PDB file of C-alpha atoms in Angstrom:
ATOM      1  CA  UNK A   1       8.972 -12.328  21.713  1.00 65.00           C
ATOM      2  CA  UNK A   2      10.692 -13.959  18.888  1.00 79.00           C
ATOM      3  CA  UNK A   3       8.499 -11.692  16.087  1.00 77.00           C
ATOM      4  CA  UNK A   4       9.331  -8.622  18.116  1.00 80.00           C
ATOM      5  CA  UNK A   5      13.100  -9.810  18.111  1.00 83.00           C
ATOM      6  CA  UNK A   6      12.542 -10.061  13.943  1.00 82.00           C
ATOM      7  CA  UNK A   7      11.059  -7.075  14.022  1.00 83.00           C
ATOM      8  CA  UNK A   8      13.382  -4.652  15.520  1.00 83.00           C
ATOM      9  CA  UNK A   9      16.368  -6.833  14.028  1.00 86.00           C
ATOM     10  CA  UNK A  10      15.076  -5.791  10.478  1.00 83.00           C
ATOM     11  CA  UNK A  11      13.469  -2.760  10.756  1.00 84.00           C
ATOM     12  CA  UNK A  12      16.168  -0.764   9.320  1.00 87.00           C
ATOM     13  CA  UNK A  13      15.139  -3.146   6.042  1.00 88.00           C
ATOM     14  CA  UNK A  14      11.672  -2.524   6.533  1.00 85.00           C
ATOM     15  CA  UNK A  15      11.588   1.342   6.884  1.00 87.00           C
ATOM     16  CA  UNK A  16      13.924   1.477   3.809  1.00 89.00           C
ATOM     17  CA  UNK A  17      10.981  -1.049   1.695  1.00 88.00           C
ATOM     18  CA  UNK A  18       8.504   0.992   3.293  1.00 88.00           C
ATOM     19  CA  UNK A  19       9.904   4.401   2.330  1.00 92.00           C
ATOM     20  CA  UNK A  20      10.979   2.836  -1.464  1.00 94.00           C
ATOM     21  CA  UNK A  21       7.109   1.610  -1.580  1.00 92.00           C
ATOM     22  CA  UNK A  22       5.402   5.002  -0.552  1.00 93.00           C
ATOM     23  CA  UNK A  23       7.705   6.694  -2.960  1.00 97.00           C
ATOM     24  CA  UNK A  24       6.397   4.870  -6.089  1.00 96.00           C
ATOM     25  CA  UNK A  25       2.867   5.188  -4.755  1.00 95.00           C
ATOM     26  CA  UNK A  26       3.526   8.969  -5.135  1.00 96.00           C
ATOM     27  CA  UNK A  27       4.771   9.197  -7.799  1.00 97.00           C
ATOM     28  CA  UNK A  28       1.972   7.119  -9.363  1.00 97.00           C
ATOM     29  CA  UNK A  29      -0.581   9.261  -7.883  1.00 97.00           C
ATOM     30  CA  UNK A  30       0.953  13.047  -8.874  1.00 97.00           C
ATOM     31  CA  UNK A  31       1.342  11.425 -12.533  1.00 98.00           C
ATOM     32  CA  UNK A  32      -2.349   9.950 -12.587  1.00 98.00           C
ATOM     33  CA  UNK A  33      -3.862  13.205 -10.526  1.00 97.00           C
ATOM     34  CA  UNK A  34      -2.343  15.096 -13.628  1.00 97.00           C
ATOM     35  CA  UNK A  35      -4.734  13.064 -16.128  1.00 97.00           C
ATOM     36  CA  UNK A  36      -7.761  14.042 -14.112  1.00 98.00           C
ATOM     37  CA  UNK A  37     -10.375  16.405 -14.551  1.00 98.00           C
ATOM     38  CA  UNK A  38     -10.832  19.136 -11.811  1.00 98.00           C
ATOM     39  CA  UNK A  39     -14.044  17.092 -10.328  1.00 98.00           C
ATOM     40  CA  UNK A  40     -11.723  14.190 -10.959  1.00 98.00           C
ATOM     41  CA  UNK A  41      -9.252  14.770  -8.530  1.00 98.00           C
ATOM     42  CA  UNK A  42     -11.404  16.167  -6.287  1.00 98.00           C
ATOM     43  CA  UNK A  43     -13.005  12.892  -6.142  1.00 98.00           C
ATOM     44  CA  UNK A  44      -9.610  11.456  -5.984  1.00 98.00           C
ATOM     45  CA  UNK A  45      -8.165  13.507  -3.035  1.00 97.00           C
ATOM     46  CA  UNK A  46     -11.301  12.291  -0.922  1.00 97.00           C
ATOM     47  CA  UNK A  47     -10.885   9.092  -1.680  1.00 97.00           C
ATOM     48  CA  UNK A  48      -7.067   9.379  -0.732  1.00 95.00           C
ATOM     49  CA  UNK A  49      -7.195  11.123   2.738  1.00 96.00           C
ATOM     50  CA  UNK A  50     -10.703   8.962   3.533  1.00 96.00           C
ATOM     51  CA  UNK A  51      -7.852   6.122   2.997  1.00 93.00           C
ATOM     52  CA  UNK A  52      -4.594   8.297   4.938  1.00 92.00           C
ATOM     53  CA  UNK A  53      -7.508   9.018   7.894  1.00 95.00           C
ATOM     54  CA  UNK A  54      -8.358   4.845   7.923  1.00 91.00           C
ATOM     55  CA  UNK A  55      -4.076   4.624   8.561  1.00 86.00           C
ATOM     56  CA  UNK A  56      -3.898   6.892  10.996  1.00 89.00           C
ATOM     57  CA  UNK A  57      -6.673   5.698  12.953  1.00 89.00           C
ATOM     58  CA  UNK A  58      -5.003   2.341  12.653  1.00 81.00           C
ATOM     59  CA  UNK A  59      -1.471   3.026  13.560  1.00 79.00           C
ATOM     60  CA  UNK A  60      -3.123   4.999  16.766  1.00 84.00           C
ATOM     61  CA  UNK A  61      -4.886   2.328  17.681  1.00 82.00           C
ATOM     62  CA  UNK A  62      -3.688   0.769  20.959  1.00 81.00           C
ATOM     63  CA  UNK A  63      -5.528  -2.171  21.578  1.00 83.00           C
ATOM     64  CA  UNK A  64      -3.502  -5.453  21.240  1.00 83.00           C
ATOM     65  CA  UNK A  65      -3.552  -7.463  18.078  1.00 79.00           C
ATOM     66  CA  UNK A  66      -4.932 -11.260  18.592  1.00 83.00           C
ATOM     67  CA  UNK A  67      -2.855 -13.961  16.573  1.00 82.00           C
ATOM     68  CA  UNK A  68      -5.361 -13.836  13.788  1.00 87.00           C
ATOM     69  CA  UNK A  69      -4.687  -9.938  13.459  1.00 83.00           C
ATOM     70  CA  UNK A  70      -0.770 -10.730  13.837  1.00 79.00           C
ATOM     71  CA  UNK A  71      -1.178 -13.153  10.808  1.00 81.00           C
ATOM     72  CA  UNK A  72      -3.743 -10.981   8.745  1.00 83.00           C
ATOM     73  CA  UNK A  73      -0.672  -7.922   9.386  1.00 81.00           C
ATOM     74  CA  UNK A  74       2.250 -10.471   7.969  1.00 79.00           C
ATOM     75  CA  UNK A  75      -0.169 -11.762   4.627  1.00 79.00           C
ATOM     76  CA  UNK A  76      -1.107  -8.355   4.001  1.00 81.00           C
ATOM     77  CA  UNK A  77       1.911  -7.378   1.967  1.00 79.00           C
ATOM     78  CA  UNK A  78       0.725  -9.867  -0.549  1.00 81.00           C
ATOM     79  CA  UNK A  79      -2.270  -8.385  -1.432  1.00 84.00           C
ATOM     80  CA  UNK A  80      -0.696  -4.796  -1.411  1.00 85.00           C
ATOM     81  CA  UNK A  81       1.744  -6.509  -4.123  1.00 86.00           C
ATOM     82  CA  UNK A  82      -0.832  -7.795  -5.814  1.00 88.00           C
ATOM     83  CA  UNK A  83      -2.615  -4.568  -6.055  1.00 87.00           C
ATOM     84  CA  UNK A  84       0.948  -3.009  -7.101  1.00 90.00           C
ATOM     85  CA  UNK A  85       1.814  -5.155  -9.986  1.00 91.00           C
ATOM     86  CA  UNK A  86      -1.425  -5.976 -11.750  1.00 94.00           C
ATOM     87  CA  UNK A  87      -3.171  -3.105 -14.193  1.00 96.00           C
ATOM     88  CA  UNK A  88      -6.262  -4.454 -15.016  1.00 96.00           C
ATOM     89  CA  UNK A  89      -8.037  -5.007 -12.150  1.00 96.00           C
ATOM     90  CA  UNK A  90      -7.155  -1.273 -11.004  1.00 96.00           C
ATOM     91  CA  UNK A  91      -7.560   0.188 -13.955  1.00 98.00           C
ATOM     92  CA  UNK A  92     -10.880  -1.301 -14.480  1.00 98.00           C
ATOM     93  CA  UNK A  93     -11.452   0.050 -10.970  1.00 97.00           C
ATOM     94  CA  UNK A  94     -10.236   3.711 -11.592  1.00 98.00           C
ATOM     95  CA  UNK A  95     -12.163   4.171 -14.891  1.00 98.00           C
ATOM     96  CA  UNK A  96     -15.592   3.197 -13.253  1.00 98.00           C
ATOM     97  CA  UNK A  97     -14.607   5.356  -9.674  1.00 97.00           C
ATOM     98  CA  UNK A  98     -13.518   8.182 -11.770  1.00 98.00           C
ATOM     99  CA  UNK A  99     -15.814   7.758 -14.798  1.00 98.00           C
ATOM    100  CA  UNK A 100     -12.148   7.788 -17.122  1.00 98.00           C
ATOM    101  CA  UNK A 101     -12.040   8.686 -20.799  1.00 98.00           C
ATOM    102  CA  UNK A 102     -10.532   6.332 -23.293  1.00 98.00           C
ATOM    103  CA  UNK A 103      -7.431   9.027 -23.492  1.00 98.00           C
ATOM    104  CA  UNK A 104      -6.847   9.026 -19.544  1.00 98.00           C
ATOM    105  CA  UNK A 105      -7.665   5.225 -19.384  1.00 98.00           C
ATOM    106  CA  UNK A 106      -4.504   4.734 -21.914  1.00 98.00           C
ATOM    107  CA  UNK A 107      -2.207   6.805 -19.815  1.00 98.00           C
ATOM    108  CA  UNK A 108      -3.274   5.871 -16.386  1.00 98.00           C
ATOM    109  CA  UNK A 109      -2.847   2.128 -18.179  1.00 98.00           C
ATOM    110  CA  UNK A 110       0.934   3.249 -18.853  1.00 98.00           C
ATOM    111  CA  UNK A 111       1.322   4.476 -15.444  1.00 98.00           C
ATOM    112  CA  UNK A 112       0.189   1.168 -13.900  1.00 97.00           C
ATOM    113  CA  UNK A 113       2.354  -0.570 -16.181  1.00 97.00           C
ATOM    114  CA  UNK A 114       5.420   1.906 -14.640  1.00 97.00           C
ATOM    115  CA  UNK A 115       4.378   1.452 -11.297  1.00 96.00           C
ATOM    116  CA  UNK A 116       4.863  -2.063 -11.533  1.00 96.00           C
ATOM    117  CA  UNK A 117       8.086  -2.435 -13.343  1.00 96.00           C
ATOM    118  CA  UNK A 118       9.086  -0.214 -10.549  1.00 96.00           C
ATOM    119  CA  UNK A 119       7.920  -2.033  -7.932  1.00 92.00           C
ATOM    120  CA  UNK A 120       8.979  -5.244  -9.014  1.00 92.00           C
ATOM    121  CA  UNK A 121      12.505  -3.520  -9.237  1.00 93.00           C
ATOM    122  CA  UNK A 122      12.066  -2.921  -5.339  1.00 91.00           C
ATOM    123  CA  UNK A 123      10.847  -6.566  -4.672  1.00 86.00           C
ATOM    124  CA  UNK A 124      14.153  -8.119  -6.449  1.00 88.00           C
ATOM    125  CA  UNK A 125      16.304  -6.101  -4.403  1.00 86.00           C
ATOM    126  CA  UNK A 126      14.499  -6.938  -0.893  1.00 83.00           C
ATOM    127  CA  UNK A 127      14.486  -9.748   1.195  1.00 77.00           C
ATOM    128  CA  UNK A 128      11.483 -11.429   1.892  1.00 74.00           C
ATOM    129  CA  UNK A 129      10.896 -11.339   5.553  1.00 74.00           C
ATOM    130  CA  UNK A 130      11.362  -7.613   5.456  1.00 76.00           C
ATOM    131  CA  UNK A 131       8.269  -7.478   3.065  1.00 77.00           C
ATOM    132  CA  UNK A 132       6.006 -10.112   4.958  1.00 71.00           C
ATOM    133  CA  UNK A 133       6.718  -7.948   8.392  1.00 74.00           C
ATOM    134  CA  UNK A 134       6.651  -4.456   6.536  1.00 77.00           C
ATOM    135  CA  UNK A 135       2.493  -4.171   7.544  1.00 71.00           C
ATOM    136  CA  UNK A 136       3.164  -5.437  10.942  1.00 68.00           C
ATOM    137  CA  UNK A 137       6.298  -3.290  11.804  1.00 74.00           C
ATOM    138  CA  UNK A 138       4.488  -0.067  12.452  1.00 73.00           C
ATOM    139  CA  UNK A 139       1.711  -2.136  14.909  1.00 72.00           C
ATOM    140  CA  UNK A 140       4.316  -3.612  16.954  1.00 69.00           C
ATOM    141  CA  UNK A 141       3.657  -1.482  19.788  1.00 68.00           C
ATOM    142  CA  UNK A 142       0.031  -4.058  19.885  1.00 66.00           C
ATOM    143  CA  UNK A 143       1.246  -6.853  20.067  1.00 69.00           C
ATOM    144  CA  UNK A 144       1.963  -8.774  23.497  1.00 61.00           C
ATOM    145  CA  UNK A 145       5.207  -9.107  24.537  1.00 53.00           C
ATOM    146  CA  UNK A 146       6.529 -12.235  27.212  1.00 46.00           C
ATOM    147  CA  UNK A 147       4.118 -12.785  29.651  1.00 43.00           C
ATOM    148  CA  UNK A 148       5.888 -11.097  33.052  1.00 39.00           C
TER     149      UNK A 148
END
């Protein structure tokens, strides 16, 4: 009961973050979809609504979350900044998924490099239990409530 209190008592906070977050993720990908070839982004758009079709099935999901799912949903925000602020590891990722040149690795290194300036700007300006509840706000129709 107390987490759903937290929840609902930030979410204005958390839909804001969430809204900020998804609109540097788009404009990362329209700016790195731009460097790719046609079979490129093809590649790329499956890979992107393979990972939009994994969300939705998630967030429509209505089985309840146990307390390891509950705690997995309030770390996950880490790893989702870890993935927005490093450029190696992703960009080491994208040139072997999307067999990139040395041009379009250079560019889609700049763009990583933007993405996280900008989303370090975000994290500065928001507090941190809005970020650690941000994955577990939209799932907080699973979990229990009091015990009637």
């Amino acid at each position: 009961a107390k987490l759903l209190a937290e929840i609902e008592k930030l979410r204005p906070q958390i839909l804001a973050y969430t809204a900020q977050v998804a609109e540097i993720d788009l404009g990362f990908d329209r700016e790195f979809s731009g460097l790719l070839t046609p079979e490129q982004r093809e590649k790329f758009l499956l890979n992107k609504k393979k990972m939009t079709e994994r969300d939705v099935k998630k967030k429509t999901d209505t089985s309840l979350l146990s307390d390891e799912d509950i705690n997995r949903e309030r770390d996950r925000p880490l790893t989702d900044i870890y993935r927005q602020v490093t450029v190696t590891p992703p960009l080491e990722w994208m040139t072997k998924e999307y067999t990139l040149d040395a041009v379009q690795q250079t560019k889609a290194r700049a763009l990583l490099a933007l993405r996280r300036n900008q989303f370090i700007a975000l994290l500065d300006s928001t507090a941190h239990p809005t970020i650690r509840l941000s994955r577990l706000a939209p799932l907080v129709q699973r979990v229990a409530g009091p015990a009637k």
